[in-house]
PDB file of C-alpha atoms in Angstrom:
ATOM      1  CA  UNK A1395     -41.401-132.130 195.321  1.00 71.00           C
ATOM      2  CA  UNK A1396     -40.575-134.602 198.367  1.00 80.00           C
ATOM      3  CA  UNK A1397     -41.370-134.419 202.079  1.00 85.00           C
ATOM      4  CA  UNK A1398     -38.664-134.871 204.107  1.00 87.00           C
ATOM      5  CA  UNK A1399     -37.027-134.470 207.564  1.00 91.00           C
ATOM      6  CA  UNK A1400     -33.876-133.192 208.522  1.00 92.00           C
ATOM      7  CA  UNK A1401     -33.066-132.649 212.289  1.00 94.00           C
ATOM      8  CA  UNK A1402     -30.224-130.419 213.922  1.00 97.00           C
ATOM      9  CA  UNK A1403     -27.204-132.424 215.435  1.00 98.00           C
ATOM     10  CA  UNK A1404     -26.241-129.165 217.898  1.00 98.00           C
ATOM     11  CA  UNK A1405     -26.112-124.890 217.714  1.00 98.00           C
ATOM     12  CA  UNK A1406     -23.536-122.521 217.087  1.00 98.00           C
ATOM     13  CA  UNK A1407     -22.049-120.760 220.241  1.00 98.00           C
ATOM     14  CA  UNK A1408     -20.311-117.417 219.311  1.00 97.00           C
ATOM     15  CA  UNK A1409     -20.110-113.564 219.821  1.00 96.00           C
ATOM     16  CA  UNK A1410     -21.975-112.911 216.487  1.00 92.00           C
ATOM     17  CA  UNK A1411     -25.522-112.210 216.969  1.00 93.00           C
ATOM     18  CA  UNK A1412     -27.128-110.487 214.291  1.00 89.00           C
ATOM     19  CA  UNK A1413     -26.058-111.661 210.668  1.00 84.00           C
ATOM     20  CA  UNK A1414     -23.684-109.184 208.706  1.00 80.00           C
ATOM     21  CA  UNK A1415     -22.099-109.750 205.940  1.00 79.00           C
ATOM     22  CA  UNK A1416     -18.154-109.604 206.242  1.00 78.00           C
ATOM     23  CA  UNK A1417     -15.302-109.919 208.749  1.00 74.00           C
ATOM     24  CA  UNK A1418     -15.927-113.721 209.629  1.00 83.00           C
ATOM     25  CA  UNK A1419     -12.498-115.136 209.147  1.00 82.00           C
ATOM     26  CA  UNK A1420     -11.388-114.503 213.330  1.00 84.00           C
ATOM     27  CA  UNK A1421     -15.160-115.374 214.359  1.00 89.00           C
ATOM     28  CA  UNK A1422     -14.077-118.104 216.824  1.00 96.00           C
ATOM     29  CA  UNK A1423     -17.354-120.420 217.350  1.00 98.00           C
ATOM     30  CA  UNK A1424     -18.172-123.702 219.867  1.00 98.00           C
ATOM     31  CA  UNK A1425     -20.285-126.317 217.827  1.00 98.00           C
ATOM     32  CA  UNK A1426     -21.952-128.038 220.949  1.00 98.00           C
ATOM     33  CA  UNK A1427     -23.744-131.228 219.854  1.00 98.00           C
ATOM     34  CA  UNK A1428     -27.068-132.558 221.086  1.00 98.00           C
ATOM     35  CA  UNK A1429     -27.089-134.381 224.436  1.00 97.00           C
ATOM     36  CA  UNK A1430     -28.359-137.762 222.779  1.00 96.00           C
ATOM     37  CA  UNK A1431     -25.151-137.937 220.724  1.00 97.00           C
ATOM     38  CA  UNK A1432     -22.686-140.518 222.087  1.00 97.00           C
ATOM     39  CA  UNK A1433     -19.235-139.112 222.796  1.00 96.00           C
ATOM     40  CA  UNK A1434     -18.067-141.602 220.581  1.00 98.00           C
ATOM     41  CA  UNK A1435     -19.209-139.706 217.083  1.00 98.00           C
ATOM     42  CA  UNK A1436     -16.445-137.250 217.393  1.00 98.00           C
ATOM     43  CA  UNK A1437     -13.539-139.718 217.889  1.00 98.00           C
ATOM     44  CA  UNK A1438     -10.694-138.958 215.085  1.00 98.00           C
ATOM     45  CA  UNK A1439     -11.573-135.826 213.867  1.00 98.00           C
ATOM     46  CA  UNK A1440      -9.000-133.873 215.915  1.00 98.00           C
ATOM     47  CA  UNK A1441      -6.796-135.551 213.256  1.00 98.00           C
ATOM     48  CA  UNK A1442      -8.469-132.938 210.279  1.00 98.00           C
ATOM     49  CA  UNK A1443      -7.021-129.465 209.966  1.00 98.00           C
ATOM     50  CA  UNK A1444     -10.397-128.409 208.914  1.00 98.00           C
ATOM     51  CA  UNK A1445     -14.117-129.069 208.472  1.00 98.00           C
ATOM     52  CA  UNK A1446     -16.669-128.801 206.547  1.00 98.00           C
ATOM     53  CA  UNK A1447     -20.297-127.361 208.629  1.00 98.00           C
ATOM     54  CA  UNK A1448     -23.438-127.728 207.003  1.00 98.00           C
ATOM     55  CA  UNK A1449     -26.385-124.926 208.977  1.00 98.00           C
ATOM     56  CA  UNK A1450     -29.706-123.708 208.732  1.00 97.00           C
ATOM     57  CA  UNK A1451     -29.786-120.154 208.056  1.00 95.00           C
ATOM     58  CA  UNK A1452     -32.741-120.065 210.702  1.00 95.00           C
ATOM     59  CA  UNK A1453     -33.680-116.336 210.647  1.00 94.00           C
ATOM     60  CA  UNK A1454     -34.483-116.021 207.087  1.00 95.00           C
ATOM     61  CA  UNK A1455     -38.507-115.633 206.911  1.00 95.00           C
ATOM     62  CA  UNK A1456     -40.513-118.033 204.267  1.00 95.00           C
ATOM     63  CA  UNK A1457     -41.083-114.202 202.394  1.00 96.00           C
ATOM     64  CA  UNK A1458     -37.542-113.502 202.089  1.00 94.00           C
ATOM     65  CA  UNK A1459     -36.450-116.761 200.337  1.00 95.00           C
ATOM     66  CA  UNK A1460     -35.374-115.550 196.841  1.00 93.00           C
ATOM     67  CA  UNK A1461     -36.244-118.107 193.609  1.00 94.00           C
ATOM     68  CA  UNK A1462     -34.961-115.366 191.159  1.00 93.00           C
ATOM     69  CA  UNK A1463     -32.153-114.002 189.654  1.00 95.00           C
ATOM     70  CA  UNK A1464     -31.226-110.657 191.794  1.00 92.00           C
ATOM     71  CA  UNK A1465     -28.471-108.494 192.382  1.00 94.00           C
ATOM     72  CA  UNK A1466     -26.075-110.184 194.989  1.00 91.00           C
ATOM     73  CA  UNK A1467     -26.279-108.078 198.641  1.00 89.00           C
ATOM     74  CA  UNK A1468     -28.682-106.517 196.772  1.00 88.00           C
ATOM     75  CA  UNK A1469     -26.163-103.448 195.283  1.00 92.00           C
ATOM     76  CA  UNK A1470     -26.765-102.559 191.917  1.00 95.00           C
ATOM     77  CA  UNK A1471     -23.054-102.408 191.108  1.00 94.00           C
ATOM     78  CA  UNK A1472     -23.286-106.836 190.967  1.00 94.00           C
ATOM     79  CA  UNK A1473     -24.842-108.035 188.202  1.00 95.00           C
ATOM     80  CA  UNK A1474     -28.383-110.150 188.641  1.00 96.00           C
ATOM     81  CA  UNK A1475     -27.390-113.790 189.119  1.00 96.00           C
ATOM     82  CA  UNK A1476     -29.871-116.742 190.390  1.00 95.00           C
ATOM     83  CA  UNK A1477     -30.131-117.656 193.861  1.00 94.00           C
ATOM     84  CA  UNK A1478     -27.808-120.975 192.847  1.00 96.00           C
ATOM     85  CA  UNK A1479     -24.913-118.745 191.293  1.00 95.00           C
ATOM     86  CA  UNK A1480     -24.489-117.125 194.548  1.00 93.00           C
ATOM     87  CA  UNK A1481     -23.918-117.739 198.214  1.00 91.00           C
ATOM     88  CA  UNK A1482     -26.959-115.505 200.045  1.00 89.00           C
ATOM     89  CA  UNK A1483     -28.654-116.569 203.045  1.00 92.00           C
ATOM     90  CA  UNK A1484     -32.061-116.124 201.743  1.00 93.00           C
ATOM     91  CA  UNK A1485     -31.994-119.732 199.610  1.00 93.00           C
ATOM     92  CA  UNK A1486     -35.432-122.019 199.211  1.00 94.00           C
ATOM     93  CA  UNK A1487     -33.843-124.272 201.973  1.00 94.00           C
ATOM     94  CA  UNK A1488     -32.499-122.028 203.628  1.00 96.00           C
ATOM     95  CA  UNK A1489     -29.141-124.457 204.157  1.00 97.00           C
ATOM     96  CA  UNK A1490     -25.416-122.781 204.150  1.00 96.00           C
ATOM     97  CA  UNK A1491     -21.964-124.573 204.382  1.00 98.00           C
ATOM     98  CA  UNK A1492     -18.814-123.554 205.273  1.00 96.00           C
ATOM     99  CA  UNK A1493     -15.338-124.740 205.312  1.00 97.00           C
ATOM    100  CA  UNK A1494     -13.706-124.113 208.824  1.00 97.00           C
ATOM    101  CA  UNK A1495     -10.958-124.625 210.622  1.00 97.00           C
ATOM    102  CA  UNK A1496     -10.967-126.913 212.919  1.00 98.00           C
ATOM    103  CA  UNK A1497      -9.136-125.902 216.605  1.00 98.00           C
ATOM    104  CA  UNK A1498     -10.141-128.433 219.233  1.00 98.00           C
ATOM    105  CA  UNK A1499     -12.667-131.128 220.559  1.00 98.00           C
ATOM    106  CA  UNK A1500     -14.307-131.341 224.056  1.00 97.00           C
ATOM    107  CA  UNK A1501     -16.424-133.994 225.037  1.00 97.00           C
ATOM    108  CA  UNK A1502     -19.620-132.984 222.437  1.00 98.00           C
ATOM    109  CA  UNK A1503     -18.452-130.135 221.091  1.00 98.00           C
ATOM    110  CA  UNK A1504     -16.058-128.636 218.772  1.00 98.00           C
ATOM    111  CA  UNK A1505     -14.582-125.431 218.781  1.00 98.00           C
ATOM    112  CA  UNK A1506     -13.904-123.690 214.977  1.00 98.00           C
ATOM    113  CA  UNK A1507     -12.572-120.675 213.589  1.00 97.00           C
ATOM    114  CA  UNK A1508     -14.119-118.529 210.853  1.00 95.00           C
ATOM    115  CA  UNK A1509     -17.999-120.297 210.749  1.00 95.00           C
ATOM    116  CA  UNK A1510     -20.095-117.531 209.035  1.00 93.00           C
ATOM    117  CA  UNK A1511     -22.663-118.296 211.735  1.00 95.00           C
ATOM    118  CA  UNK A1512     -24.626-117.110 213.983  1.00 96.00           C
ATOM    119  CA  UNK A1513     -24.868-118.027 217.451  1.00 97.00           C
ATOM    120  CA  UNK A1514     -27.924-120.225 218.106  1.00 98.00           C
ATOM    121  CA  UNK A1515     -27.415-121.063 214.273  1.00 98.00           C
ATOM    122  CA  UNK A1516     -28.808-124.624 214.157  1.00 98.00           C
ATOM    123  CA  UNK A1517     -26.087-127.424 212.857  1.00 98.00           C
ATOM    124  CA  UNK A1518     -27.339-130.336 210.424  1.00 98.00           C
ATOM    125  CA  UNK A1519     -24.151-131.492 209.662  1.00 98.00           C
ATOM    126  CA  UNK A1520     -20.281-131.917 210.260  1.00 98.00           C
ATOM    127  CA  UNK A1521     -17.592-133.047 207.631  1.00 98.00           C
ATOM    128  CA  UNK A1522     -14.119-133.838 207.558  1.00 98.00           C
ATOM    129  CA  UNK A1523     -12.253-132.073 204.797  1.00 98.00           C
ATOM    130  CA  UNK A1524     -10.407-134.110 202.394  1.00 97.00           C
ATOM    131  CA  UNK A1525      -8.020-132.782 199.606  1.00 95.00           C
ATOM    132  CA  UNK A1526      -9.655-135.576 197.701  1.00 96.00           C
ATOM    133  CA  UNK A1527     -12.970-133.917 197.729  1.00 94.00           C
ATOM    134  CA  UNK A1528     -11.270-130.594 196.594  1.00 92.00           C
ATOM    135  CA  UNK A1529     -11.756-129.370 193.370  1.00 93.00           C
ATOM    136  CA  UNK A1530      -9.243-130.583 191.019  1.00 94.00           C
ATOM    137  CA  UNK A1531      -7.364-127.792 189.431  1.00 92.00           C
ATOM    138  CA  UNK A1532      -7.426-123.582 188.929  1.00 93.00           C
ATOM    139  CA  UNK A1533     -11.025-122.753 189.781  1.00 93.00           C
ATOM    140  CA  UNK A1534     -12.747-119.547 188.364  1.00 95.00           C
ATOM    141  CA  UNK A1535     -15.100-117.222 189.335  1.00 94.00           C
ATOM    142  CA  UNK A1536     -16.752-113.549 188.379  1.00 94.00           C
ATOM    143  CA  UNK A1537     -15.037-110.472 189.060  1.00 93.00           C
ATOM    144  CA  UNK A1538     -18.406-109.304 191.448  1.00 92.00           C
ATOM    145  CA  UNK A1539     -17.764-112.399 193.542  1.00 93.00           C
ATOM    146  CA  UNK A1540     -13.624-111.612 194.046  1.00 93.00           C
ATOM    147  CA  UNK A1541     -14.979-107.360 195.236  1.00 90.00           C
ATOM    148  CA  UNK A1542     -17.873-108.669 196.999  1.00 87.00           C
ATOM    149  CA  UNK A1543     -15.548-111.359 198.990  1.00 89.00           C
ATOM    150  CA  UNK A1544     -12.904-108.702 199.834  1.00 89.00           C
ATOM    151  CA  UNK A1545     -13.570-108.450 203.612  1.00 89.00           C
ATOM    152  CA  UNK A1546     -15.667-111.515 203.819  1.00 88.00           C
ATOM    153  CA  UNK A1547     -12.987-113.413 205.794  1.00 84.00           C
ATOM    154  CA  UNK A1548     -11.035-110.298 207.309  1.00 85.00           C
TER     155      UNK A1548
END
């Protein structure tokens, strides 16, 4: 296993302050960047509908990471799946992504809407979306993941 180094670009600035697991989609959140970053690294991506926001799920204790299969949000009704068939918080590196919509840009930061993220949630990375990375064609996914979604982004 490698070493290596991975350092936060800005925090999350939002209402949410304790992590829960559903009604994200109005969350309305303020990306502000580090004070190092030149102004310039956000020029042109007003012109993107959304974004892409890589984060550090910070909170999650080195005892709660999961390398196992288990039952997603931990209800019985889900079937065991491993940590990588499944979206949970509580991964070995502890990293989370979201696709976001992007509203405006001010100076170093960003403001988003529907970042499953806390505030003080540590940023790593920011993405433009393009249809070209998209997946190409119908995708599919378990019946467990469509329930346990239902209210996700409500």
């Amino acid at each position: 296993m490698s070493i290596f180094t991975i350092n936060s670009i800005g925090a999350v600035s939002n209402e949410r302050k304790t992590p829960e697991d559903d009604f994200w989609g109005e969350v309305v959140s303020v990306i502000n960047l580090e004070k190092e970053w030149d102004i310039s690294c956000l020029d042109g991506i007003e012109s993107f509908s959304h974004l892409e926001i890589i984060y550090l799920f910070h909170l999650v204790s080195d005892e709660n990471i999961q390398y196992t299969s288990r039952h997603p949000r931990n209800n019985k009704e889900f079937p065991k799946v491993g940590i990588f068939a499944q979206r949970g918080k509580n991964r070995p590196n502890k990293i989370g992504a979201t696709i976001v919509e992007f509203i405006k840009k001010e100076e170093l930061s960003i403001m988003v809407k529907g970042l499953d993220a806390i505030d003080g949630t540590p940023i790593i990375d920011i993405k433009p979306v393009m249809k070209e990375f998209l997946p190409k064609g119908e995708t599919k996914q378990p019946l467990w993941a469509s329930e346990l979604m239902e209210n996700y982004w409500e």
